[in-house]
Coordinates of C-alpha atoms in Angstrom, one line a residue:
M1 CA 0.2 0.0 0.1
S2 CA 1.1 3.5 -1.0
S3 CA 2.7 5.1 2.1
N4 CA 0.6 8.2 2.0
I5 CA -2.9 7.7 0.9
R6 CA -4.3 11.2 0.0
K7 CA -7.0 12.6 2.0
R8 CA -10.6 12.3 0.4
T9 CA -13.9 14.2 0.6
S10 CA -16.4 12.2 2.9
F11 CA -20.2 12.3 3.1
A12 CA -21.3 15.1 5.2
T13 CA -23.8 12.6 6.9
R14 CA -24.2 8.7 7.5
L15 CA -27.8 9.2 6.0
G16 CA -26.2 10.5 3.0
F17 CA -23.7 7.8 2.6
I18 CA -26.6 5.1 3.0
L19 CA -29.0 6.8 0.8
V20 CA -26.7 7.7 -1.9
T21 CA -25.1 4.4 -2.0
A22 CA -28.6 2.7 -2.0
G23 CA -29.5 5.1 -4.7
C24 CA -26.9 3.4 -6.8
A25 CA -28.3 -0.1 -6.0
V26 CA -31.8 0.7 -6.3
G27 CA -32.7 0.9 -10.2
L28 CA -34.8 -0.3 -12.9
G29 CA -33.9 -4.0 -11.9
N30 CA -35.7 -3.7 -8.6
V31 CA -38.8 -2.2 -10.1
W32 CA -39.2 -4.1 -13.4
R33 CA -37.7 -7.3 -12.8
F34 CA -38.2 -8.2 -8.8
P35 CA -41.8 -7.9 -8.5
Y36 CA -42.6 -10.2 -11.8
I37 CA -39.7 -12.8 -11.3
T38 CA -41.2 -13.1 -7.6
G39 CA -44.7 -13.9 -8.7
Q40 CA -43.2 -16.1 -11.5
S41 CA -40.8 -17.9 -9.2
G42 CA -43.2 -19.0 -6.4
G43 CA -43.9 -15.9 -4.6
A44 CA -43.1 -16.0 -1.0
F45 CA -40.9 -19.2 -1.8
F46 CA -38.7 -17.1 -4.1
V47 CA -38.4 -14.3 -1.6
I48 CA -37.2 -16.6 1.0
L49 CA -34.5 -17.7 -1.1
Y50 CA -33.6 -14.1 -2.3
L51 CA -33.3 -13.1 1.3
L52 CA -31.1 -16.1 1.8
F53 CA -28.7 -15.3 -0.9
L54 CA -28.6 -11.5 0.2
I55 CA -27.3 -12.5 3.5
C56 CA -25.0 -15.4 2.2
L57 CA -23.9 -13.6 -0.7
G58 CA -25.0 -10.2 -1.2
I59 CA -23.9 -8.5 1.9
P60 CA -20.7 -10.2 1.9
M61 CA -19.7 -9.1 -1.7
M62 CA -20.8 -5.6 -1.0
S63 CA -18.8 -5.5 1.9
V64 CA -15.8 -6.3 -0.1
E65 CA -16.2 -3.7 -2.4
L66 CA -16.9 -1.0 0.2
A67 CA -13.8 -2.4 2.1
I68 CA -11.5 -1.9 -0.9
G69 CA -13.1 1.6 -1.7
R70 CA -12.6 2.8 2.0
A71 CA -9.0 1.4 2.3
S72 CA -7.7 2.6 -0.6
R73 CA -9.7 6.1 -0.8
K74 CA -9.7 5.4 -4.7
S75 CA -12.2 4.3 -7.4
I76 CA -12.1 0.9 -9.3
A77 CA -9.7 2.6 -11.6
Q78 CA -6.8 2.7 -8.8
A79 CA -8.0 0.9 -5.7
F80 CA -6.1 -2.3 -6.4
T81 CA -2.9 -0.3 -7.4
E82 CA -2.9 1.8 -4.2
L83 CA -3.3 -1.5 -2.3
R84 CA -0.7 -3.8 -4.1
E85 CA 1.3 -1.6 -6.1
D86 CA 3.8 -4.4 -6.5
K87 CA 1.1 -6.4 -8.3
K88 CA 0.5 -4.7 -11.5
G89 CA -1.7 -7.7 -12.8
W90 CA -4.5 -6.4 -10.9
N91 CA -4.8 -3.5 -13.5
C92 CA -6.6 -5.9 -15.7
V93 CA -9.5 -6.2 -13.5
S94 CA -9.6 -2.2 -13.0
Y95 CA -9.7 -1.7 -16.7
A96 CA -12.3 -4.3 -17.5
S97 CA -14.4 -2.7 -14.8
M98 CA -13.9 0.9 -16.1
A99 CA -14.7 -0.6 -19.6
G100 CA -17.9 -2.1 -17.9
L101 CA -19.1 1.1 -16.3
Y102 CA -18.9 2.8 -19.7
L103 CA -20.9 0.0 -21.5
L104 CA -23.3 -0.1 -18.7
M105 CA -23.8 3.6 -19.0
S106 CA -24.2 3.3 -22.9
Y107 CA -27.5 1.4 -22.5
Y108 CA -29.0 2.4 -18.9
S109 CA -28.7 6.0 -20.0
V110 CA -30.9 4.9 -23.0
I111 CA -33.4 3.2 -21.0
S112 CA -33.4 6.1 -18.5
G113 CA -34.2 8.5 -21.2
W114 CA -37.4 6.4 -21.8
L115 CA -38.4 6.9 -18.6
L116 CA -37.7 10.5 -18.7
Y117 CA -39.7 10.9 -21.9
Y118 CA -42.7 8.7 -20.6
C119 CA -42.5 11.0 -17.2
Y120 CA -43.0 14.1 -19.4
Q121 CA -45.8 12.4 -21.5
T122 CA -47.9 11.2 -18.3
F123 CA -47.4 15.0 -16.8
T124 CA -48.5 16.6 -19.9
G125 CA -51.3 14.0 -20.2
D126 CA -50.2 12.9 -23.9
I127 CA -50.5 9.3 -23.2
I128 CA -53.5 9.3 -20.5
G129 CA -56.5 8.3 -22.0
I130 CA -55.6 6.6 -25.0
S131 CA -56.4 3.1 -26.3
E132 CA -54.6 0.0 -25.4
T133 CA -53.6 0.0 -29.2
Q134 CA -52.3 3.5 -29.0
I135 CA -50.3 2.4 -25.9
G136 CA -48.5 -0.1 -27.7
E137 CA -47.9 2.3 -30.9
N138 CA -46.5 4.9 -28.7
F139 CA -43.9 2.6 -27.4
S140 CA -43.1 1.3 -30.9
N141 CA -43.0 4.7 -32.3
L142 CA -40.6 6.0 -29.4
M143 CA -38.2 2.6 -30.3
A144 CA -38.5 3.5 -34.2
D145 CA -37.4 7.3 -33.5
P146 CA -33.5 7.6 -32.9
T147 CA -33.7 11.3 -32.5
T148 CA -36.1 11.0 -29.4
Q149 CA -34.3 8.2 -27.9
I150 CA -31.0 10.1 -28.2
T151 CA -32.1 13.4 -27.1
S152 CA -33.7 11.6 -23.9
A153 CA -30.7 9.7 -23.1
V154 CA -28.4 12.9 -23.6
S155 CA -30.7 14.7 -21.4
V156 CA -30.3 12.3 -18.6
L157 CA -26.8 12.1 -18.8
F158 CA -26.6 16.0 -19.0
L159 CA -28.7 16.1 -15.7
A160 CA -26.2 13.5 -14.0
S161 CA -23.4 15.4 -15.1
L162 CA -24.7 18.6 -13.8
V163 CA -25.1 17.0 -10.5
C164 CA -21.6 15.1 -10.4
V165 CA -19.7 18.2 -11.4
R166 CA -20.4 20.0 -8.0
G167 CA -18.8 17.3 -6.2
L168 CA -19.8 14.5 -3.5
R169 CA -21.2 17.1 -1.0
N170 CA -22.8 20.0 -2.9
G171 CA -24.0 17.8 -5.7
I172 CA -24.3 14.1 -5.2
E173 CA -25.3 13.9 -1.5
R174 CA -27.3 17.3 -1.7
M175 CA -29.4 15.8 -4.9
V176 CA -29.5 11.9 -4.4
K177 CA -30.4 12.2 -0.4
P178 CA -33.9 14.2 -0.8
S179 CA -34.5 12.4 -4.0
M180 CA -34.5 9.0 -2.2
L181 CA -36.4 10.2 0.6
G182 CA -39.1 11.6 -2.1
M183 CA -39.2 8.6 -3.9
L184 CA -39.9 6.7 -0.8
V185 CA -42.7 8.9 0.2
I186 CA -44.2 8.4 -3.1
M187 CA -43.8 4.8 -3.1
V188 CA -45.8 4.5 0.4
I189 CA -48.7 6.8 -1.2
M190 CA -49.0 4.4 -3.9
I191 CA -48.9 1.4 -2.0
F192 CA -51.7 2.7 0.1
H193 CA -53.7 3.4 -2.9
S194 CA -53.0 0.1 -4.7
C195 CA -53.8 -2.1 -1.5
S196 CA -56.9 -0.3 -1.1
L197 CA -58.3 -1.1 -4.4
E198 CA -61.2 -3.6 -4.9
G199 CA -59.7 -7.1 -5.7
A200 CA -56.1 -6.0 -4.5
S201 CA -56.2 -9.1 -2.2
E202 CA -55.6 -11.3 -5.1
G203 CA -52.7 -9.4 -6.3
L204 CA -51.2 -9.8 -2.6
S205 CA -51.6 -13.4 -2.7
F206 CA -50.1 -13.8 -5.9
Y207 CA -47.1 -11.9 -5.0
L208 CA -46.8 -13.0 -1.3
Y209 CA -48.2 -16.4 -0.8
P210 CA -45.8 -19.6 -1.5
N211 CA -46.9 -20.9 -5.0
W212 CA -45.5 -24.4 -5.6
D213 CA -47.6 -24.6 -9.0
A214 CA -45.5 -22.0 -10.1
V215 CA -42.1 -23.4 -8.8
E216 CA -43.0 -26.7 -10.8
K217 CA -44.0 -24.8 -13.8
I218 CA -40.7 -22.9 -14.4
G219 CA -38.5 -25.7 -12.6
F220 CA -36.9 -25.3 -9.2
G221 CA -33.3 -25.0 -10.9
K222 CA -34.6 -21.7 -12.6
V223 CA -36.0 -20.4 -9.4
L224 CA -32.8 -20.9 -7.8
Y225 CA -30.9 -19.3 -10.5
N226 CA -33.6 -16.2 -10.3
A227 CA -33.0 -15.4 -6.9
L228 CA -29.1 -16.0 -7.2
T229 CA -29.1 -13.7 -10.3
Q230 CA -31.5 -11.1 -8.6
V231 CA -28.8 -10.3 -5.8
F232 CA -26.6 -9.4 -8.8
F233 CA -29.1 -7.2 -10.5
S234 CA -30.6 -5.5 -7.3
L235 CA -27.4 -4.5 -5.4
S236 CA -24.9 -3.5 -8.8
I237 CA -22.0 -5.4 -7.3
G238 CA -18.9 -6.4 -9.4
I239 CA -18.4 -3.5 -11.3
G240 CA -17.2 -0.9 -9.0
S241 CA -20.1 1.4 -8.8
I242 CA -20.2 0.5 -5.2
M243 CA -16.5 1.0 -4.4
I244 CA -16.7 4.5 -5.2
F245 CA -19.0 5.4 -2.2
G246 CA -16.7 3.2 -0.1
S247 CA -14.0 5.5 -0.8
Y248 CA -16.0 8.2 0.4
M249 CA -17.1 6.7 3.5
S250 CA -16.1 7.2 7.2
K251 CA -14.3 4.7 9.4
E252 CA -17.0 5.3 12.4
H253 CA -19.0 2.5 11.4
S254 CA -17.8 -1.2 10.4
I255 CA -18.7 -2.1 6.8
I256 CA -20.8 -5.1 7.6
K257 CA -23.2 -2.9 9.5
E258 CA -23.6 -0.3 6.8
G259 CA -23.6 -2.8 3.9
F260 CA -26.4 -4.6 5.6
I261 CA -28.4 -1.5 6.0
I262 CA -27.9 -0.7 2.4
C263 CA -29.0 -4.0 1.0
V264 CA -31.9 -4.0 3.7
L265 CA -33.2 -0.7 2.0
D266 CA -32.6 -2.0 -1.6
T267 CA -34.6 -4.9 -0.9
V268 CA -37.6 -3.0 0.6
V269 CA -37.6 -0.7 -2.3
A270 CA -37.8 -3.6 -4.7
F271 CA -40.6 -5.3 -2.4
M272 CA -42.8 -2.2 -2.4
A273 CA -42.5 -1.9 -6.0
G274 CA -44.5 -5.2 -6.2
L275 CA -46.9 -4.0 -3.7
I276 CA -47.8 -1.2 -6.0
I277 CA -47.9 -3.5 -9.1
F278 CA -49.7 -6.6 -8.2
P279 CA -52.7 -5.3 -6.2
S280 CA -53.4 -2.7 -8.8
C281 CA -52.9 -5.3 -11.8
F282 CA -55.3 -7.9 -10.4
S283 CA -58.0 -5.2 -9.5
Y284 CA -58.2 -4.2 -13.1
N285 CA -57.8 -7.9 -14.5
I286 CA -54.3 -6.9 -16.2
S287 CA -51.8 -9.5 -16.4
P288 CA -48.5 -8.4 -15.1
S289 CA -45.6 -8.7 -17.2
A290 CA -41.9 -8.3 -17.0
G291 CA -39.4 -5.6 -18.3
P292 CA -40.2 -2.6 -20.4
T293 CA -43.8 -4.2 -21.3
L294 CA -44.6 -3.8 -17.7
V295 CA -43.6 -0.3 -17.5
F296 CA -44.4 1.2 -20.7
E297 CA -47.7 -0.7 -21.7
T298 CA -49.1 -2.8 -18.8
M299 CA -49.0 0.0 -16.0
L300 CA -50.2 2.5 -18.5
Q301 CA -53.2 0.1 -19.3
L302 CA -53.7 0.2 -15.7
F303 CA -53.7 3.9 -15.1
N304 CA -56.2 4.6 -18.0
K305 CA -58.7 2.3 -16.3
M306 CA -58.2 4.0 -12.9
P307 CA -59.8 6.9 -11.2
H308 CA -57.4 9.9 -11.2
G309 CA -55.0 8.0 -13.4
H310 CA -53.2 11.1 -14.6
L311 CA -52.2 11.5 -10.9
W312 CA -51.2 7.9 -10.4
G313 CA -49.4 7.6 -13.7
S314 CA -47.5 10.8 -13.1
L315 CA -46.4 9.8 -9.7
F316 CA -45.3 6.3 -10.9
F317 CA -43.0 7.4 -13.8
L318 CA -41.6 10.1 -11.5
F319 CA -40.6 7.5 -9.0
L320 CA -39.3 5.5 -11.8
T321 CA -37.2 8.2 -13.3
I322 CA -35.9 9.2 -9.8
A323 CA -34.8 5.5 -9.5
A324 CA -33.1 5.6 -12.8
L325 CA -31.6 8.9 -12.3
T326 CA -29.9 8.1 -8.9
T327 CA -28.3 4.9 -10.4
V328 CA -27.0 7.1 -13.5
I329 CA -25.5 9.4 -11.0
A330 CA -23.5 7.0 -9.1
V331 CA -22.3 5.3 -12.1
V332 CA -21.2 8.5 -14.0
E333 CA -19.5 9.6 -10.6
A334 CA -17.4 6.2 -10.7
I335 CA -16.5 6.8 -14.2
I336 CA -15.6 10.4 -13.5
K337 CA -13.4 9.7 -10.7
G338 CA -11.7 6.7 -12.4
Y339 CA -11.3 9.0 -15.3
S340 CA -9.9 11.7 -13.0
E341 CA -7.3 9.1 -11.5
L342 CA -6.2 7.6 -14.6
F343 CA -5.3 10.7 -16.5
S344 CA -4.8 13.4 -13.5
V345 CA -7.4 15.8 -14.6
N346 CA -9.7 17.8 -12.5
R347 CA -13.1 17.0 -11.8
F348 CA -14.7 19.6 -14.4
K349 CA -12.7 18.3 -17.4
S350 CA -13.5 14.8 -16.5
T351 CA -17.0 15.3 -16.4
I352 CA -17.0 17.3 -19.5
I353 CA -14.9 14.7 -21.5
N354 CA -17.3 11.8 -20.1
F355 CA -20.4 13.6 -20.9
F356 CA -19.5 13.5 -24.6
A357 CA -17.8 9.8 -24.3
I358 CA -20.9 8.1 -22.6
S359 CA -23.3 10.2 -25.1
A360 CA -21.5 8.8 -28.0
L361 CA -21.7 5.3 -26.7
A362 CA -25.4 5.8 -26.1
V363 CA -26.0 6.3 -29.8
P364 CA -25.5 2.8 -31.3
V365 CA -27.9 1.4 -28.5
A366 CA -30.8 4.1 -29.4
L367 CA -30.1 3.2 -33.1
G368 CA -30.3 -0.8 -32.3
S369 CA -34.2 -0.8 -32.4
N370 CA -34.2 1.0 -35.6
K371 CA -31.3 2.1 -38.1
L372 CA -29.3 -0.8 -36.6
S373 CA -32.0 -3.2 -35.9
F374 CA -30.4 -5.6 -38.4
I375 CA -28.0 -6.4 -35.6
Q376 CA -29.3 -9.3 -33.9
P377 CA -26.3 -11.0 -31.9
F378 CA -28.8 -13.6 -30.1
G379 CA -31.2 -14.1 -32.7
E380 CA -34.5 -12.5 -33.5
G381 CA -35.5 -9.8 -31.2
S382 CA -32.0 -9.1 -29.6
S383 CA -30.1 -6.0 -30.4
V384 CA -27.1 -4.0 -29.6
L385 CA -28.7 -3.3 -26.2
S386 CA -28.9 -7.1 -25.6
L387 CA -25.4 -7.5 -26.5
F388 CA -24.0 -4.7 -24.2
D389 CA -26.4 -6.3 -21.4
F390 CA -25.0 -9.7 -22.0
I391 CA -21.4 -8.6 -21.8
V392 CA -21.9 -6.4 -18.4
S393 CA -24.6 -8.7 -16.5
N394 CA -23.3 -12.3 -17.7
N395 CA -19.8 -11.7 -17.8
L396 CA -18.2 -8.6 -16.2
L397 CA -20.6 -8.4 -13.0
P398 CA -19.8 -11.9 -11.8
L399 CA -16.2 -11.7 -13.1
G400 CA -15.6 -8.6 -11.1
A401 CA -17.0 -9.9 -8.1
I402 CA -14.9 -13.0 -8.3
M403 CA -11.9 -11.1 -8.4
M404 CA -12.6 -8.7 -6.1
V405 CA -13.3 -11.3 -3.6
L406 CA -9.9 -13.2 -4.4
F407 CA -8.0 -10.0 -4.0
C408 CA -9.3 -9.8 -0.3
V409 CA -8.7 -13.4 0.5
S410 CA -5.6 -14.2 -1.5
K411 CA -1.6 -13.6 -0.6
I412 CA -1.0 -11.9 -4.2
G413 CA -4.0 -9.7 -3.4
W414 CA -4.6 -7.4 -0.8
G415 CA -4.9 -10.4 2.0
W416 CA -7.4 -11.7 4.4
N417 CA -5.7 -9.8 7.7
N418 CA -5.6 -6.5 5.7
Y419 CA -9.5 -7.0 4.6
L420 CA -10.5 -8.1 8.1
N421 CA -9.0 -5.3 9.7
E422 CA -10.5 -2.9 7.6
I423 CA -13.9 -4.2 7.6
N424 CA -14.1 -4.3 11.3
T425 CA -13.1 -0.8 11.9
G426 CA -15.6 1.3 13.4
S427 CA -18.7 0.4 15.7
G428 CA -21.2 -2.0 14.7
I429 CA -21.3 -5.6 13.6
K430 CA -17.8 -7.4 13.5
L431 CA -16.9 -10.1 10.9
P432 CA -15.5 -13.2 12.9
A433 CA -11.7 -14.0 12.7
G434 CA -11.8 -17.5 12.4
K435 CA -10.5 -19.1 9.0
W436 CA -13.7 -20.7 8.5
V437 CA -14.7 -17.4 7.4
M438 CA -12.1 -16.7 4.9
Y439 CA -12.8 -20.2 3.5
Y440 CA -16.4 -19.5 3.3
Y441 CA -15.2 -16.1 1.2
K442 CA -12.5 -18.1 -0.8
Y443 CA -14.4 -21.1 -1.8
F444 CA -18.1 -21.0 -1.4
I445 CA -18.7 -17.4 -2.2
V446 CA -16.4 -17.8 -5.3
L447 CA -17.8 -21.1 -6.5
V448 CA -21.4 -20.0 -6.4
V449 CA -20.5 -16.9 -8.5
V450 CA -18.6 -19.1 -10.9
A451 CA -21.6 -21.1 -11.1
V452 CA -23.9 -18.0 -11.7
L453 CA -21.5 -17.1 -14.8
V454 CA -21.5 -20.8 -16.2
I455 CA -25.4 -21.1 -15.8
G456 CA -25.8 -17.7 -17.1
Y457 CA -24.1 -18.7 -20.3
Y458 CA -26.3 -21.9 -20.5
D459 CA -29.6 -20.1 -19.9
V460 CA -28.8 -17.4 -22.7
F461 CA -27.8 -19.9 -25.3
I462 CA -29.6 -23.0 -24.4
G463 CA -32.2 -22.3 -21.6
I464 CA -32.5 -24.0 -18.1
R465 CA -35.4 -25.4 -16.3

């Protein structure tokens, strides 16, 4: 480790750290994947499995990222070098993770742009009161319109850059903390409304009760895989987006304690999204779906049937836009700081350069559903977005998680004792010092993540049951 680690800006408040880091984790996977996968995978049975994997895998892996960040006071670009400067091979992990952050933003900014556009349309009333056919056509028209997609994506990146250029305390913390609190208030209001609708109990039963028929239908192996991968989707671990906020973290509280709180908050948001969606859908006899179809078609059909649908639709897309924007801000911050550390430029210059760089990367993704629709890497229905998501979600996230864990437990990395000292610094939950804990990280966690990687390939190219 370098003898002189520079002093680094830290969060003004502990609440700011928790909400900003949770804001990075809370994203679209929580909203349009978790509720549907829960209902499809056996309801409460899936939730129990997910919580088990969250405790056994999610919290330890998040703690690894936070510990590396806090000890090094660096982003993913320089953290390994700072902690083990004599082992240059770890730089490969840094460069791959930085590339992954750029790829992630290339398509996440486009999807966030769709939400921003729909948020505008619901507030103006342009898509409230239209027919089901027109709802489908509206989304198809957006997919066919590269100009609107690019403009919306660039607008999202511009907003995120405006926040990040002001720094941690004056920009990110000041913006994300009230946004997250506001989003939670909106969600609570919508839950009360959704659960008070006639017929809501059927939706709650579908969502919350164990459904063995659903488990048998898709297969127990698929349910296990869904629960495992949801941990990665929900927490954004393995690529360095969490690590950047570990580098701003104080040493007053133990990392396990803070990681636990962040994971709980992230899970609560995902769970709350289901309490909004399922009771409403069942009340109006609308079949819930997954992914973009849920957000851009199913929920719009629902709001058009609901009294005061304009209000509830506006609130729904506002909370979705906030969830997406907080994640964009977090990942853009990781990119900006990583670029600054690699090329020794100030925050302002790094922000400008990366705003244009990520905007350029978003263009082929936006064109993937129209001008470049002939590019179908995984067959009919796939696109440039599918390819980039496969590279990040099925490769860089699990591989990054494996390498970070190995860095913390191996002698050619940072080493177990250094990791243990860092993670237990501060008040709160401590990690036991027994060797069995190291073996748990080194073998169990690594082997499970390897299994996720291998099964992910099998699922994409063959399909599992």
